[in-house]
Short mmCIF file of C-alpha atoms and ligand atoms in Angstrom, two decimals:
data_model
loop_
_atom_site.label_atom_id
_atom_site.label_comp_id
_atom_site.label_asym_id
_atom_site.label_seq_id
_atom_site.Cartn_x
_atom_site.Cartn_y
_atom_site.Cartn_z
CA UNK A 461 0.00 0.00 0.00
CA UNK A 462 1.26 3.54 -1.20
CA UNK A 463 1.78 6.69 1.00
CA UNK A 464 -1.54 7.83 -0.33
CA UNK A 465 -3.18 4.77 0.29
CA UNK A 466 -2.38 5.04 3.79
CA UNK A 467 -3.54 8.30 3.98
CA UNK A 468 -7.02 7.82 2.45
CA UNK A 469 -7.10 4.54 4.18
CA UNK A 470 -6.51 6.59 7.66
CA UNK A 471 -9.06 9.48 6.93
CA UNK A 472 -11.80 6.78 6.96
CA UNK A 473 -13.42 7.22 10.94
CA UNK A 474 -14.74 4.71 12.54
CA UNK A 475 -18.54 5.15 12.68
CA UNK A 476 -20.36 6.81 16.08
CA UNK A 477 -21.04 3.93 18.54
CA UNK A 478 -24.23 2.51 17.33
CA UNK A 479 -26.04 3.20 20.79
CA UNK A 480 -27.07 6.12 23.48
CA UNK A 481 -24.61 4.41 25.97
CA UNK A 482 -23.28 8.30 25.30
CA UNK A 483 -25.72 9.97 26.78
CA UNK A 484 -26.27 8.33 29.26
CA UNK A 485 -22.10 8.90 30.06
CA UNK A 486 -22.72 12.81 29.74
CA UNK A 487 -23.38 13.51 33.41
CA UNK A 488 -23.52 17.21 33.38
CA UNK A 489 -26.96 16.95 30.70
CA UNK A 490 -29.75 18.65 32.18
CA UNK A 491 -32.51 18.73 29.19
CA UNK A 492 -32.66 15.85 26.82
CA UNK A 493 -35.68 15.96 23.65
CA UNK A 494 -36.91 13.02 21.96
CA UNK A 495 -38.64 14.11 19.39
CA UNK A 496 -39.38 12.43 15.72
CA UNK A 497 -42.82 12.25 13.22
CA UNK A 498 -45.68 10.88 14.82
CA UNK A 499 -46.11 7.48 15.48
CA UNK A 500 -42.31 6.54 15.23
CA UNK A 501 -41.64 5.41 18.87
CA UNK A 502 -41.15 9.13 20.73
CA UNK A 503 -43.05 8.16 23.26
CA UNK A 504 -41.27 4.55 23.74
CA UNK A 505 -37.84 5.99 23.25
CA UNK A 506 -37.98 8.63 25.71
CA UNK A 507 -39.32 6.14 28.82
CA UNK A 508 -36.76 3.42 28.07
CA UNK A 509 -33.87 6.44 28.07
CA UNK A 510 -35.25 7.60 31.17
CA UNK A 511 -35.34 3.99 32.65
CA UNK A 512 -31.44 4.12 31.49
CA UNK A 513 -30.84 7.24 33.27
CA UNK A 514 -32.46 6.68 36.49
CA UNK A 515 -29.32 3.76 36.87
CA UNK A 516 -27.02 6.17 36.52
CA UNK A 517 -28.47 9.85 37.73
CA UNK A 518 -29.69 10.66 40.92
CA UNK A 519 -33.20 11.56 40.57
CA UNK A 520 -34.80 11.79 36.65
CA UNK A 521 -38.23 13.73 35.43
CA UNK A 522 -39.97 12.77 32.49
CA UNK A 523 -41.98 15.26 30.90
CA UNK A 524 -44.53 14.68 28.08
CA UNK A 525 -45.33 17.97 26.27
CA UNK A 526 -47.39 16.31 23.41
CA UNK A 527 -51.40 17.47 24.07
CA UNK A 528 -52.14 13.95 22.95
CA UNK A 529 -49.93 12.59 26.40
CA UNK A 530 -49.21 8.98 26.00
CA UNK A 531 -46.92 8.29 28.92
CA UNK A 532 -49.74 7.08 31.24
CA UNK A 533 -50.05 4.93 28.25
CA UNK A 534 -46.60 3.40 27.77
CA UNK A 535 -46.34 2.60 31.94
CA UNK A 536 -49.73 1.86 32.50
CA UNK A 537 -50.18 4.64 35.40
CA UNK A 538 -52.12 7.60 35.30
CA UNK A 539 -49.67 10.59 35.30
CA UNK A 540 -50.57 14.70 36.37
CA UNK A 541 -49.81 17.64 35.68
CA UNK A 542 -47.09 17.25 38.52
CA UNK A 543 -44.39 14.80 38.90
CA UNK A 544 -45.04 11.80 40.10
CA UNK A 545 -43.14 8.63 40.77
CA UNK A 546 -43.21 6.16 38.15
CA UNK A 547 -44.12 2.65 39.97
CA UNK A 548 -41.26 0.46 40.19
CA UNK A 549 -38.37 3.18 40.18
CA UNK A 550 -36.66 5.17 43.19
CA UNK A 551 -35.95 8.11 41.51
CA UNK A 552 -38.09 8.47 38.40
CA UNK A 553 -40.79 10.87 38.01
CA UNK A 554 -43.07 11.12 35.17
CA UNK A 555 -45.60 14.38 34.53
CA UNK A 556 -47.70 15.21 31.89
CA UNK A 557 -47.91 19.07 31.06
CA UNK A 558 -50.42 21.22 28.81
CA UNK A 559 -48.40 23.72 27.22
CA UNK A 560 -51.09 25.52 25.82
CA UNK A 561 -53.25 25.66 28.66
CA UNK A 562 -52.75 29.42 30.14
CA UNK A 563 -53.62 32.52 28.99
CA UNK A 564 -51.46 35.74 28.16
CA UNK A 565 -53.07 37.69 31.06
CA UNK A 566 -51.83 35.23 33.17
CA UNK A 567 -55.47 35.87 35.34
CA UNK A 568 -55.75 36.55 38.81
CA UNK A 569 -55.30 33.35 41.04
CA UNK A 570 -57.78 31.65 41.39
CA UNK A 571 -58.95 31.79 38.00
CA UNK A 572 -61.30 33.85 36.94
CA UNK A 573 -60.67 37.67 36.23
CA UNK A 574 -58.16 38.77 33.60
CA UNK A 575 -54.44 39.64 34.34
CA UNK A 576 -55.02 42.96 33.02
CA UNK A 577 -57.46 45.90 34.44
CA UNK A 578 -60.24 46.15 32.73
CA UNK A 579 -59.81 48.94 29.87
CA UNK A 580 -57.15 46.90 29.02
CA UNK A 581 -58.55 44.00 27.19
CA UNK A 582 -57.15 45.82 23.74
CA UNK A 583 -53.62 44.72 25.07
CA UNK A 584 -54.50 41.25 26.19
CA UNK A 585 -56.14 41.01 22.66
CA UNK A 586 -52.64 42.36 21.24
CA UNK A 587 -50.41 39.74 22.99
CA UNK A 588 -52.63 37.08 22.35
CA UNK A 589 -52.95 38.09 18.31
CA UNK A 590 -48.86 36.96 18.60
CA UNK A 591 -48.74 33.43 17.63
CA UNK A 592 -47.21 31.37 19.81
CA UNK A 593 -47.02 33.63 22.69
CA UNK A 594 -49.48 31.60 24.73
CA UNK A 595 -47.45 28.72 24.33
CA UNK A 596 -44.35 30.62 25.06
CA UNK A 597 -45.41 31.74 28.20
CA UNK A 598 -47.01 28.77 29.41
CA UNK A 599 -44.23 26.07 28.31
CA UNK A 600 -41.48 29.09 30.55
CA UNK A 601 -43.80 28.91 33.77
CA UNK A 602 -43.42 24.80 33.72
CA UNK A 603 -39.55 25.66 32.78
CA UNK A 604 -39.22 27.76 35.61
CA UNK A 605 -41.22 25.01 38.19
CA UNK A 606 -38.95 22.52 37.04
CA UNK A 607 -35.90 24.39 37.46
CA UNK A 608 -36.51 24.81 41.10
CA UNK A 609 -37.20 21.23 41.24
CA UNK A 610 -34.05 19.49 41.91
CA UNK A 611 -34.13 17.06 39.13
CA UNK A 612 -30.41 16.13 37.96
CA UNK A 613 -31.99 15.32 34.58
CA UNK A 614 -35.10 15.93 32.60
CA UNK A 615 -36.02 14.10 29.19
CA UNK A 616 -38.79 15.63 27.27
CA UNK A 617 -41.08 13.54 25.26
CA UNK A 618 -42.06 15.79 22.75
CA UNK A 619 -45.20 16.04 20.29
CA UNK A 620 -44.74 15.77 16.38
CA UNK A 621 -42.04 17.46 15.11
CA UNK A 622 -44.38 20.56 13.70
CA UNK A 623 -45.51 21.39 17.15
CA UNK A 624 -42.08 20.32 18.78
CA UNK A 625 -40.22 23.09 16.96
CA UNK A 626 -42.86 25.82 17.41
CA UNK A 627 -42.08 25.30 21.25
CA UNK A 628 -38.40 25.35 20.55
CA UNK A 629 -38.53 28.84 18.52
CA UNK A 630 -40.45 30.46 21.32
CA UNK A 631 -37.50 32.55 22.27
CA UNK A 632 -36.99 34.07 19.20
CA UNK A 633 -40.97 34.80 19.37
CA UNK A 634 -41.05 36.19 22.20
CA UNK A 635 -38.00 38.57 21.05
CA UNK A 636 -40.31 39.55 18.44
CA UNK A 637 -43.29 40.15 20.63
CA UNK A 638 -41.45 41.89 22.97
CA UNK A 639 -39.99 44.73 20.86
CA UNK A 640 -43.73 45.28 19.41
CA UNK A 641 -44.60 45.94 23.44
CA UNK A 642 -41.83 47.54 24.18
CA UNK A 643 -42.81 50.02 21.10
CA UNK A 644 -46.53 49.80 22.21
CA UNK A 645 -45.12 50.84 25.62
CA UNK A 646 -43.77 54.18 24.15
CA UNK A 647 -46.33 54.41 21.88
CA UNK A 648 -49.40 53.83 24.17
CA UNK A 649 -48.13 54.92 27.40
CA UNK A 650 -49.42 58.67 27.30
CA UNK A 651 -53.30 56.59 26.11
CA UNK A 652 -52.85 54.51 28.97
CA UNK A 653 -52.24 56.73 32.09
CA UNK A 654 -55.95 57.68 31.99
CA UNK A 655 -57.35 54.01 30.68
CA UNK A 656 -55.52 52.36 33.88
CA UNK A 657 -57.73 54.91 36.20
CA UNK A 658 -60.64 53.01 34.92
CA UNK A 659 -59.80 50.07 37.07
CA UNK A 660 -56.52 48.72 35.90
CA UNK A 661 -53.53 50.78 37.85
CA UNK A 662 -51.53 48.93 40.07
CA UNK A 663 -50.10 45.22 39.74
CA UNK A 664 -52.85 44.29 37.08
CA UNK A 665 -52.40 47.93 35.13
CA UNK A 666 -49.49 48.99 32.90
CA UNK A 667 -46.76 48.97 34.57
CA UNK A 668 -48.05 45.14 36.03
CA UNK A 669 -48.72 43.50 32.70
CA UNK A 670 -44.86 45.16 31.08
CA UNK A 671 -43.01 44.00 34.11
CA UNK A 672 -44.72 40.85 34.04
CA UNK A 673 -43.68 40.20 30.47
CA UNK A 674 -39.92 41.50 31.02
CA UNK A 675 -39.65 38.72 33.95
CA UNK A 676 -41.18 36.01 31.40
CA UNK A 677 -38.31 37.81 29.14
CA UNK A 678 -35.50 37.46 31.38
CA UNK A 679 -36.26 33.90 31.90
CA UNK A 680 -37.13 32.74 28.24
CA UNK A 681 -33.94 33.53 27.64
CA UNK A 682 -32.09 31.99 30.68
CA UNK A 683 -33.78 28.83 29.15
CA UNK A 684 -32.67 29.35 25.79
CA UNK A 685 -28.85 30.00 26.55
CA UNK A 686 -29.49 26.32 28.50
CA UNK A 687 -30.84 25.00 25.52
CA UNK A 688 -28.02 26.02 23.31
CA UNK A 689 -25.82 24.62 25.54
CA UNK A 690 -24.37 21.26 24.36
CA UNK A 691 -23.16 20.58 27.74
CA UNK A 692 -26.32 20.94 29.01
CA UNK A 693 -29.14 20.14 26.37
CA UNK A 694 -29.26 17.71 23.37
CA UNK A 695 -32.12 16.57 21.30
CA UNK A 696 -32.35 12.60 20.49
CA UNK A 697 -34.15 12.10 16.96
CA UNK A 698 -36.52 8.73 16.63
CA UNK A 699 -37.40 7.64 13.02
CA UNK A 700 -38.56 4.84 10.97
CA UNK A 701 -36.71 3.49 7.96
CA UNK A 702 -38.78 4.96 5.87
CA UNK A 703 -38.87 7.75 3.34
CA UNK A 704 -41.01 10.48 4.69
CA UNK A 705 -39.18 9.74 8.12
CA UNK A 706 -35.88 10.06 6.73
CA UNK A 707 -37.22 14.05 5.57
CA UNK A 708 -38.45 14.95 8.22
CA UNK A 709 -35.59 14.06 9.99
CA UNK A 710 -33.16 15.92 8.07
CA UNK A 711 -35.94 18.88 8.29
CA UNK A 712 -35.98 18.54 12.10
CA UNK A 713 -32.04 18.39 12.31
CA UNK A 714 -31.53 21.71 9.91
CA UNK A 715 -34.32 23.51 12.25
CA UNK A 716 -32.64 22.04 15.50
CA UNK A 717 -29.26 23.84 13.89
CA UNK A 718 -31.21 26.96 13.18
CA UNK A 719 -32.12 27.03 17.09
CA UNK A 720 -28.71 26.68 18.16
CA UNK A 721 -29.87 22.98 19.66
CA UNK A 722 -27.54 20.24 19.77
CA UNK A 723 -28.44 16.85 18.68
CA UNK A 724 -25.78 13.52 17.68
CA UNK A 725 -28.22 11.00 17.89
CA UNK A 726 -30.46 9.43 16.08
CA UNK A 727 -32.93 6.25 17.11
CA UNK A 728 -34.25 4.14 14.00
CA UNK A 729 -36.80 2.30 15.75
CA UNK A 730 -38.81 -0.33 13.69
CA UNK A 731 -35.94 -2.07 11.99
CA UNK A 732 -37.30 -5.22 10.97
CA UNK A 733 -34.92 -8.71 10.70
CA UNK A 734 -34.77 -11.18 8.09
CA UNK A 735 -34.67 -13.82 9.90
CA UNK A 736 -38.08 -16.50 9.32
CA UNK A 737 -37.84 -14.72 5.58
CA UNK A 738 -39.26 -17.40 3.34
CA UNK A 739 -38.68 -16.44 -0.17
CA UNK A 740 -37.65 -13.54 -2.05
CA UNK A 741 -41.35 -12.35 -3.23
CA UNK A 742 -42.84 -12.64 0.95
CA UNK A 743 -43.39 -9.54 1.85
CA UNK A 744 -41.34 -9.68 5.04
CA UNK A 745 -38.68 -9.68 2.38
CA UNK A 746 -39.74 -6.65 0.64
CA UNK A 747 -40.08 -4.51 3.48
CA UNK A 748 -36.66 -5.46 4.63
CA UNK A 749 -34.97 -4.68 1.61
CA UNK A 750 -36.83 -1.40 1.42
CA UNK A 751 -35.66 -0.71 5.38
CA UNK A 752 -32.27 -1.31 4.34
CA UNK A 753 -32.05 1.06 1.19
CA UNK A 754 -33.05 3.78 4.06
CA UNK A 755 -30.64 2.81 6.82
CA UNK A 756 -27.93 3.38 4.17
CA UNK A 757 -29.42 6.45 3.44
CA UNK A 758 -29.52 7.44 7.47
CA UNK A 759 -25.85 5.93 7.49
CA UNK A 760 -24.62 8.78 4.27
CA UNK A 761 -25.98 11.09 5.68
CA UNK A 762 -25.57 11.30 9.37
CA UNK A 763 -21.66 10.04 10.02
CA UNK A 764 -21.02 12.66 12.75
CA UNK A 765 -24.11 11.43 14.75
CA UNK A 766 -24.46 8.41 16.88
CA UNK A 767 -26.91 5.97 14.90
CA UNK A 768 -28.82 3.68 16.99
CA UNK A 769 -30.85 0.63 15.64
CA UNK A 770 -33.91 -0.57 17.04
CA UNK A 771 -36.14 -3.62 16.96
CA UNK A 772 -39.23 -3.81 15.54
CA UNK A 773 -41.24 -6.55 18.24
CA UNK A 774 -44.19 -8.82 17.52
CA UNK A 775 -45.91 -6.81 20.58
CA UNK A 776 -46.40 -3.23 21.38
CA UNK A 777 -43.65 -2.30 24.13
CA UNK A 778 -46.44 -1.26 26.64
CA UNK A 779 -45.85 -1.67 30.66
CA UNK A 780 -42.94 -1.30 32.67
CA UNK A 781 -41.59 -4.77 32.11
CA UNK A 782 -41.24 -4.58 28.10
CA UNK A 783 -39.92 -1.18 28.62
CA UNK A 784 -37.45 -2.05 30.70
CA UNK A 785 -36.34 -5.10 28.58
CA UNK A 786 -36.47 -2.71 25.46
CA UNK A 787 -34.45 -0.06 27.07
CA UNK A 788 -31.91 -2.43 26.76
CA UNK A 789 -32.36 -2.01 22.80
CA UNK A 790 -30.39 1.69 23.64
CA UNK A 791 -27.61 0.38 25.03
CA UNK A 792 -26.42 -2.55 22.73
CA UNK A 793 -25.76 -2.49 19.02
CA UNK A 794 -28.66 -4.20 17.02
CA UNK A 795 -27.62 -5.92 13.25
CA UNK A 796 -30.55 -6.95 11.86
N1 ATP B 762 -39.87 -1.18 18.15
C1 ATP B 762 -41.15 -1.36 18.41
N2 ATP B 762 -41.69 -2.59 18.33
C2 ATP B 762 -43.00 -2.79 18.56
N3 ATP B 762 -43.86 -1.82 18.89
C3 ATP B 762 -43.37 -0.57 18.98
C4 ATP B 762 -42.00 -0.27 18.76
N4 ATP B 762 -41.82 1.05 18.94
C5 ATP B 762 -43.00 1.56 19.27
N5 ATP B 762 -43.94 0.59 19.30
C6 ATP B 762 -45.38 0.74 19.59
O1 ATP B 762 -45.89 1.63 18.58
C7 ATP B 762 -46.81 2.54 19.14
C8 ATP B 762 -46.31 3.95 18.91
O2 ATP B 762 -45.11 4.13 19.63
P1 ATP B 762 -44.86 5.44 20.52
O3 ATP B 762 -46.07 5.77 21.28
O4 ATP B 762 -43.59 5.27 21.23
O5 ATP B 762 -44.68 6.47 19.32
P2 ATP B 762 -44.75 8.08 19.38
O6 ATP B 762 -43.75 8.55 18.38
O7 ATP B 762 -44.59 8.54 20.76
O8 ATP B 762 -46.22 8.34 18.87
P3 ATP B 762 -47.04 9.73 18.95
O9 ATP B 762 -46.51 10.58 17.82
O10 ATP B 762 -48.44 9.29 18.73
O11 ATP B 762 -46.76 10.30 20.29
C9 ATP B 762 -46.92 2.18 20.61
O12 ATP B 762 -48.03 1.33 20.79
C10 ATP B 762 -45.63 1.42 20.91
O13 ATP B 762 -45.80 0.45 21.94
MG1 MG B 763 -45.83 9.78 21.95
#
């Protein structure tokens, strides 16, 4: 072998370990997505990583922030809207959150009256004509209880990828919302002197509802400069072998970039074997020829990340038992 050969021979890396034993290894993470299309094994993914992680951290919250919650599903317990332990585990907690739940006034407590004095509904109306912002505000106040929580990790198991990235580009939508206040502010505040008389002065009037919205401000962004924190935050992707998969996961990866979000792994979940493959025209065969054309695709295009096979089972991996035992699919490289 030539000089050249050498060196072409030597600029060939070894592929990414085939599992998430590296996660798992990254003790400092504090925020882990799992995220993917619907239907691909999110849900799955993100309870048999957590199951992982509660071995080897101290005390682990699952969060599901998909409307249509399924973790009460995958462990067969009815989960909250606060943590609770998951049945069977020391130290893992499981809660189900509605990010879409409050409202932009933030109301009184107790529920009820609006955040804002009345004569002020025309700026409730303007904060709440900002898409997004009632998500924004509502996914920071569960940020902010779980930060106080002392959780050494939390693993988010996210809703479709459309609705997944609309949470992760509040910041930058709450940047935008905030300079049209903070030019309302200017604009309005000579109109609103005499408007807050009429019943809104004080902590619900003007000066209430802007400070209110430079806190939620402040700590968007504390949360954002976490998320874009590799040490910190990364994003698993789950996928099928499967075309429209395979786009949306290179859509989801080139928005996760845009956001400044890290993310080296990838879970292909669904991989079917061979094995019990009769003849060339059964259709077991078919499908796992047409699986393998798009792992090879997954395996161009992805090099730099960690690319982690998983089984496709007879059953549906549903209680903690098969989760467990499927966990175990995370942690040990699968050849079909
Ligand atoms: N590798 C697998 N083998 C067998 N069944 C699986 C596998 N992965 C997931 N499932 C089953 O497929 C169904 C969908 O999986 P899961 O709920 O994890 O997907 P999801 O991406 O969270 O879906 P959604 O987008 O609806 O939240 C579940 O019933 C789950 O038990
Ligand atoms: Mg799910």
């Amino acid at each position: 072998m030539g000089d050249s050969d050498t060196e072409s021979f030597a600029s060939f890396e070894e592929p990414l370990d085939p599992t998430l034993q590296n996660v798992l290894d990254q003790n400092g993470l504090k925020w882990i997505f799992v995220g993917g299309k619907g239907g691909v094994g999110k849900t799955t993914t993100s309870c048999c990583l957590s199951i992982l992680l509660s071995k080897v951290r101290e005390k682990v919250l699952l969060i599901s922030t998909d409307p249509a919650h399924n973790l009460s599903d995958a462990f067969q317990q009815k989960f909250s809207g606060e943590p609770q332990q998951v049945n069977g585990f020391e130290n893992l907690f499981a809660m189900e959150v509605d990010a879409s739940a409050k409202s932009v006034g933030g109301g009184a407590p107790g529920g009820g009256e609006p955040g804002l004095g009345e004569g002020l509904d025309f700026l409730n109306d303007m904060a709440s004509s900002i898409p997004g912002i009632d998500e924004a505000m509502s996914f920071g106040e569960v940020m902010k209880e779980v930060e106080q929580m002392d959780y050494s990790v939390v693993v988010f198991d996210t809703a479709p990828t459309g609705h997944t990235l609309r949470l992760l580009s509040l910041p930058q939508v709450f940047d935008k919302a905030l300079e049209k206040f903070a030019g309302a502010n200017g604009l309005f505040g000579s109109l609103l002197g005499p408007l807050s008389m009429l019943g809104g002065g004080g902590p619900g009037g003007e000066d209430g509802f802007f400070s209110k919205i430079e806190d939620l401000r402040r700590m968007v962004h504390r949360v954002k400069e976490q998320f874009s924190d590799p040490e910190l935050t990364t994003f698993v992707c789950v996928c099928i072998p499967e075309f429209l998969s395979l786009y949306e996961t290179e859509r989801l990866i080139q928005d996760l970039a845009e956001y400044d979000i890290d993310s080296h792994n990838i879970v292909v979940n669904q991989v079917l074997s061979s094995e019990g493959c009769c003849h060339e025209t059964c259709l077991l065969h078919a499908r796992v020829k047409m699986q393998q054309k798009y792992i090879s695709q997954y395996e161009d295009l992805y090099e730099d990340f960690h690319l982690v096979k998983t089984p496709l089972l007879a059953e549906e991996v549903r209680g903690i038992d098969k989760l467990r035992s499927f966990s175990e699919n995370l942690t040990k490289p699968y050849e079909p």
